[in-house]
Amino acid sequence: MMPSPRIKITLAVLILLGGLAQSQQSIAHKVKTTTVHKHNGHHQLPKVHTKFVWKGGHYVVAGGLFYRYTNHHYTVVATPHGAHLKVLPGKANIVVINHQRYHVVNGHYYRYNKKRHDYVLVKTPRPKPIKVVAHR
């Protein structure tokens, strides 16, 4: 028995989202020491960005990349999984994977934490395989 068109579409979307998140993470890992634009002696970030503190470090997320403020400038860093943000850094799509609800922004996955009323940056979830049983 062939999977239904709905299952095929769901699988295709999950594969696409996983690929987008993986590409964003690999970009951040490759450019860990890139400095943000300098203009008139000041380091500038994109106009739309979200600041947060995690493990004592000051971070910014903008356009799907994460920056850390050190030595008077911002540097692109790897995705700080486990970080808590009060607000999402952009418009989110909501997806359900393995019966869990995720907010996806620029390929990064967030889970809402009801106790702290914030969003936790998590690793890209891997969907469990779908078991298709054929009936005769």
PDB file of C-alpha atoms in Angstrom:
ATOM      1  CA  MET A   1       0.000   0.000   0.000  1.00  0.00           C
ATOM      2  CA  MET A   2       1.367   3.412  -0.962  1.00  0.00           C
ATOM      3  CA  PRO A   3       1.572   6.196   1.639  1.00  0.00           C
ATOM      4  CA  SER A   4      -1.161   8.804   1.312  1.00  0.00           C
ATOM      5  CA  PRO A   5      -0.375  12.080  -0.481  1.00  0.00           C
ATOM      6  CA  ARG A   6      -0.670  13.866   2.880  1.00  0.00           C
ATOM      7  CA  ILE A   7       2.090  11.700   4.401  1.00  0.00           C
ATOM      8  CA  LYS A   8       4.285  12.276   1.334  1.00  0.00           C
ATOM      9  CA  ILE A   9       3.854  16.053   1.610  1.00  0.00           C
ATOM     10  CA  THR A  10       4.556  15.999   5.369  1.00  0.00           C
ATOM     11  CA  LEU A  11       7.743  13.997   4.823  1.00  0.00           C
ATOM     12  CA  ALA A  12       8.883  16.342   2.043  1.00  0.00           C
ATOM     13  CA  VAL A  13       8.346  19.407   4.261  1.00  0.00           C
ATOM     14  CA  LEU A  14      10.233  17.825   7.173  1.00  0.00           C
ATOM     15  CA  ILE A  15      13.169  16.911   4.929  1.00  0.00           C
ATOM     16  CA  LEU A  16      13.244  20.440   3.489  1.00  0.00           C
ATOM     17  CA  LEU A  17      13.145  22.098   6.925  1.00  0.00           C
ATOM     18  CA  GLY A  18      15.880  19.811   8.214  1.00  0.00           C
ATOM     19  CA  GLY A  19      18.075  20.698   5.236  1.00  0.00           C
ATOM     20  CA  LEU A  20      17.557  24.438   5.768  1.00  0.00           C
ATOM     21  CA  ALA A  21      18.509  24.218   9.429  1.00  0.00           C
ATOM     22  CA  GLN A  22      21.578  22.140   8.628  1.00  0.00           C
ATOM     23  CA  SER A  23      22.773  24.666   6.019  1.00  0.00           C
ATOM     24  CA  GLN A  24      22.349  27.584   8.491  1.00  0.00           C
ATOM     25  CA  GLN A  25      24.339  25.707  11.150  1.00  0.00           C
ATOM     26  CA  SER A  26      27.146  24.824   8.740  1.00  0.00           C
ATOM     27  CA  ILE A  27      27.436  28.474   7.660  1.00  0.00           C
ATOM     28  CA  ALA A  28      27.845  29.584  11.274  1.00  0.00           C
ATOM     29  CA  HIS A  29      30.493  26.937  11.935  1.00  0.00           C
ATOM     30  CA  LYS A  30      32.536  27.991   8.884  1.00  0.00           C
ATOM     31  CA  VAL A  31      32.615  31.727   9.668  1.00  0.00           C
ATOM     32  CA  LYS A  32      33.216  31.745  13.418  1.00  0.00           C
ATOM     33  CA  THR A  33      35.691  34.634  13.291  1.00  0.00           C
ATOM     34  CA  THR A  34      33.972  36.987  10.838  1.00  0.00           C
ATOM     35  CA  THR A  35      33.556  40.516  12.160  1.00  0.00           C
ATOM     36  CA  VAL A  36      30.349  42.476  11.572  1.00  0.00           C
ATOM     37  CA  HIS A  37      30.374  45.512   9.252  1.00  0.00           C
ATOM     38  CA  LYS A  38      32.348  48.532  10.318  1.00  0.00           C
ATOM     39  CA  HIS A  39      30.927  51.960   9.531  1.00  0.00           C
ATOM     40  CA  ASN A  40      32.570  55.194  10.741  1.00  0.00           C
ATOM     41  CA  GLY A  41      34.519  53.240  13.352  1.00  0.00           C
ATOM     42  CA  HIS A  42      31.415  51.583  14.841  1.00  0.00           C
ATOM     43  CA  HIS A  43      30.419  47.980  14.489  1.00  0.00           C
ATOM     44  CA  GLN A  44      26.873  47.710  13.198  1.00  0.00           C
ATOM     45  CA  LEU A  45      24.401  44.873  13.128  1.00  0.00           C
ATOM     46  CA  PRO A  46      21.442  44.559  10.778  1.00  0.00           C
ATOM     47  CA  LYS A  47      18.593  46.884  11.836  1.00  0.00           C
ATOM     48  CA  VAL A  48      16.348  43.942  12.736  1.00  0.00           C
ATOM     49  CA  HIS A  49      18.001  41.822  15.424  1.00  0.00           C
ATOM     50  CA  THR A  50      17.278  40.254  18.807  1.00  0.00           C
ATOM     51  CA  LYS A  51      19.666  40.507  21.772  1.00  0.00           C
ATOM     52  CA  PHE A  52      19.893  37.952  24.578  1.00  0.00           C
ATOM     53  CA  VAL A  53      22.268  36.800  27.312  1.00  0.00           C
ATOM     54  CA  TRP A  54      23.228  33.137  27.600  1.00  0.00           C
ATOM     55  CA  LYS A  55      25.783  31.627  30.001  1.00  0.00           C
ATOM     56  CA  GLY A  56      27.072  35.111  30.802  1.00  0.00           C
ATOM     57  CA  GLY A  57      27.723  36.029  27.154  1.00  0.00           C
ATOM     58  CA  HIS A  58      25.932  38.713  25.171  1.00  0.00           C
ATOM     59  CA  TYR A  59      24.472  37.376  21.914  1.00  0.00           C
ATOM     60  CA  VAL A  60      22.527  38.736  18.974  1.00  0.00           C
ATOM     61  CA  VAL A  61      20.559  36.829  16.351  1.00  0.00           C
ATOM     62  CA  ALA A  62      19.918  38.501  13.008  1.00  0.00           C
ATOM     63  CA  GLY A  63      19.028  37.019   9.648  1.00  0.00           C
ATOM     64  CA  GLY A  64      19.504  33.453  10.855  1.00  0.00           C
ATOM     65  CA  LEU A  65      23.051  33.997  12.132  1.00  0.00           C
ATOM     66  CA  PHE A  66      24.158  34.274  15.745  1.00  0.00           C
ATOM     67  CA  TYR A  67      26.710  36.837  16.898  1.00  0.00           C
ATOM     68  CA  ARG A  68      28.570  37.207  20.185  1.00  0.00           C
ATOM     69  CA  TYR A  69      29.870  40.497  21.536  1.00  0.00           C
ATOM     70  CA  THR A  70      33.488  40.174  22.648  1.00  0.00           C
ATOM     71  CA  ASN A  71      36.498  42.516  22.519  1.00  0.00           C
ATOM     72  CA  HIS A  72      34.356  45.450  21.378  1.00  0.00           C
ATOM     73  CA  HIS A  73      32.954  43.766  18.262  1.00  0.00           C
ATOM     74  CA  TYR A  74      30.440  41.157  17.152  1.00  0.00           C
ATOM     75  CA  THR A  75      31.606  37.817  15.803  1.00  0.00           C
ATOM     76  CA  VAL A  76      29.534  35.135  14.053  1.00  0.00           C
ATOM     77  CA  VAL A  77      29.351  32.043  16.275  1.00  0.00           C
ATOM     78  CA  ALA A  78      27.850  28.567  16.195  1.00  0.00           C
ATOM     79  CA  THR A  79      24.185  28.201  17.126  1.00  0.00           C
ATOM     80  CA  PRO A  80      23.939  28.421  20.955  1.00  0.00           C
ATOM     81  CA  HIS A  81      21.552  25.500  21.519  1.00  0.00           C
ATOM     82  CA  GLY A  82      19.904  25.680  24.931  1.00  0.00           C
ATOM     83  CA  ALA A  83      19.734  29.487  24.962  1.00  0.00           C
ATOM     84  CA  HIS A  84      16.522  31.098  26.253  1.00  0.00           C
ATOM     85  CA  LEU A  85      14.978  34.038  24.383  1.00  0.00           C
ATOM     86  CA  LYS A  86      12.064  36.135  25.664  1.00  0.00           C
ATOM     87  CA  VAL A  87      10.831  36.767  22.106  1.00  0.00           C
ATOM     88  CA  LEU A  88      11.348  34.942  18.844  1.00  0.00           C
ATOM     89  CA  PRO A  89      13.804  36.670  16.470  1.00  0.00           C
ATOM     90  CA  GLY A  90      11.319  36.946  13.611  1.00  0.00           C
ATOM     91  CA  LYS A  91       8.158  35.500  12.181  1.00  0.00           C
ATOM     92  CA  ALA A  92       7.849  31.819  13.080  1.00  0.00           C
ATOM     93  CA  ASN A  93       6.264  28.883  11.334  1.00  0.00           C
ATOM     94  CA  ILE A  94       4.833  26.317  13.715  1.00  0.00           C
ATOM     95  CA  VAL A  95       5.545  22.660  12.949  1.00  0.00           C
ATOM     96  CA  VAL A  96       4.759  19.478  14.854  1.00  0.00           C
ATOM     97  CA  ILE A  97       7.423  16.764  14.862  1.00  0.00           C
ATOM     98  CA  ASN A  98       7.083  13.611  16.963  1.00  0.00           C
ATOM     99  CA  HIS A  99       4.020  15.120  18.674  1.00  0.00           C
ATOM    100  CA  GLN A 100       6.079  18.153  19.815  1.00  0.00           C
ATOM    101  CA  ARG A 101       5.355  21.737  18.754  1.00  0.00           C
ATOM    102  CA  TYR A 102       8.267  23.802  17.389  1.00  0.00           C
ATOM    103  CA  HIS A 103       8.556  27.409  16.259  1.00  0.00           C
ATOM    104  CA  VAL A 104      10.874  27.643  13.240  1.00  0.00           C
ATOM    105  CA  VAL A 105      12.588  30.967  12.470  1.00  0.00           C
ATOM    106  CA  ASN A 106      15.251  31.151   9.725  1.00  0.00           C
ATOM    107  CA  GLY A 107      15.797  27.395   9.954  1.00  0.00           C
ATOM    108  CA  HIS A 108      16.315  27.402  13.734  1.00  0.00           C
ATOM    109  CA  TYR A 109      13.964  25.485  16.037  1.00  0.00           C
ATOM    110  CA  TYR A 110      12.555  26.867  19.285  1.00  0.00           C
ATOM    111  CA  ARG A 111      10.327  25.232  21.936  1.00  0.00           C
ATOM    112  CA  TYR A 112       8.114  27.340  24.150  1.00  0.00           C
ATOM    113  CA  ASN A 113       8.921  26.944  27.857  1.00  0.00           C
ATOM    114  CA  LYS A 114       5.673  27.422  29.820  1.00  0.00           C
ATOM    115  CA  LYS A 115       7.388  27.719  33.218  1.00  0.00           C
ATOM    116  CA  ARG A 116       9.762  30.506  32.188  1.00  0.00           C
ATOM    117  CA  HIS A 117       7.524  32.045  29.514  1.00  0.00           C
ATOM    118  CA  ASP A 118      10.333  32.050  26.957  1.00  0.00           C
ATOM    119  CA  TYR A 119      11.637  30.125  23.963  1.00  0.00           C
ATOM    120  CA  VAL A 120      14.477  27.604  24.108  1.00  0.00           C
ATOM    121  CA  LEU A 121      16.737  27.229  21.082  1.00  0.00           C
ATOM    122  CA  VAL A 122      16.943  23.489  20.349  1.00  0.00           C
ATOM    123  CA  LYS A 123      18.742  21.271  17.881  1.00  0.00           C
ATOM    124  CA  THR A 124      16.866  20.330  14.738  1.00  0.00           C
ATOM    125  CA  PRO A 125      14.487  17.521  15.706  1.00  0.00           C
ATOM    126  CA  ARG A 126      14.696  14.286  13.744  1.00  0.00           C
ATOM    127  CA  PRO A 127      11.299  12.804  12.892  1.00  0.00           C
ATOM    128  CA  LYS A 128      10.742   9.224  13.906  1.00  0.00           C
ATOM    129  CA  PRO A 129      10.241   6.882  10.933  1.00  0.00           C
ATOM    130  CA  ILE A 130       6.650   6.383   9.894  1.00  0.00           C
ATOM    131  CA  LYS A 131       5.580   2.770   9.907  1.00  0.00           C
ATOM    132  CA  VAL A 132       3.324   2.007   6.950  1.00  0.00           C
ATOM    133  CA  VAL A 133       1.324  -1.175   7.304  1.00  0.00           C
ATOM    134  CA  ALA A 134      -0.284  -2.674   4.227  1.00  0.00           C
ATOM    135  CA  HIS A 135      -3.674  -4.310   4.712  1.00  0.00           C
ATOM    136  CA  ARG A 136      -4.958  -6.888   2.273  1.00  0.00           C
TER     137      ARG A 136
END
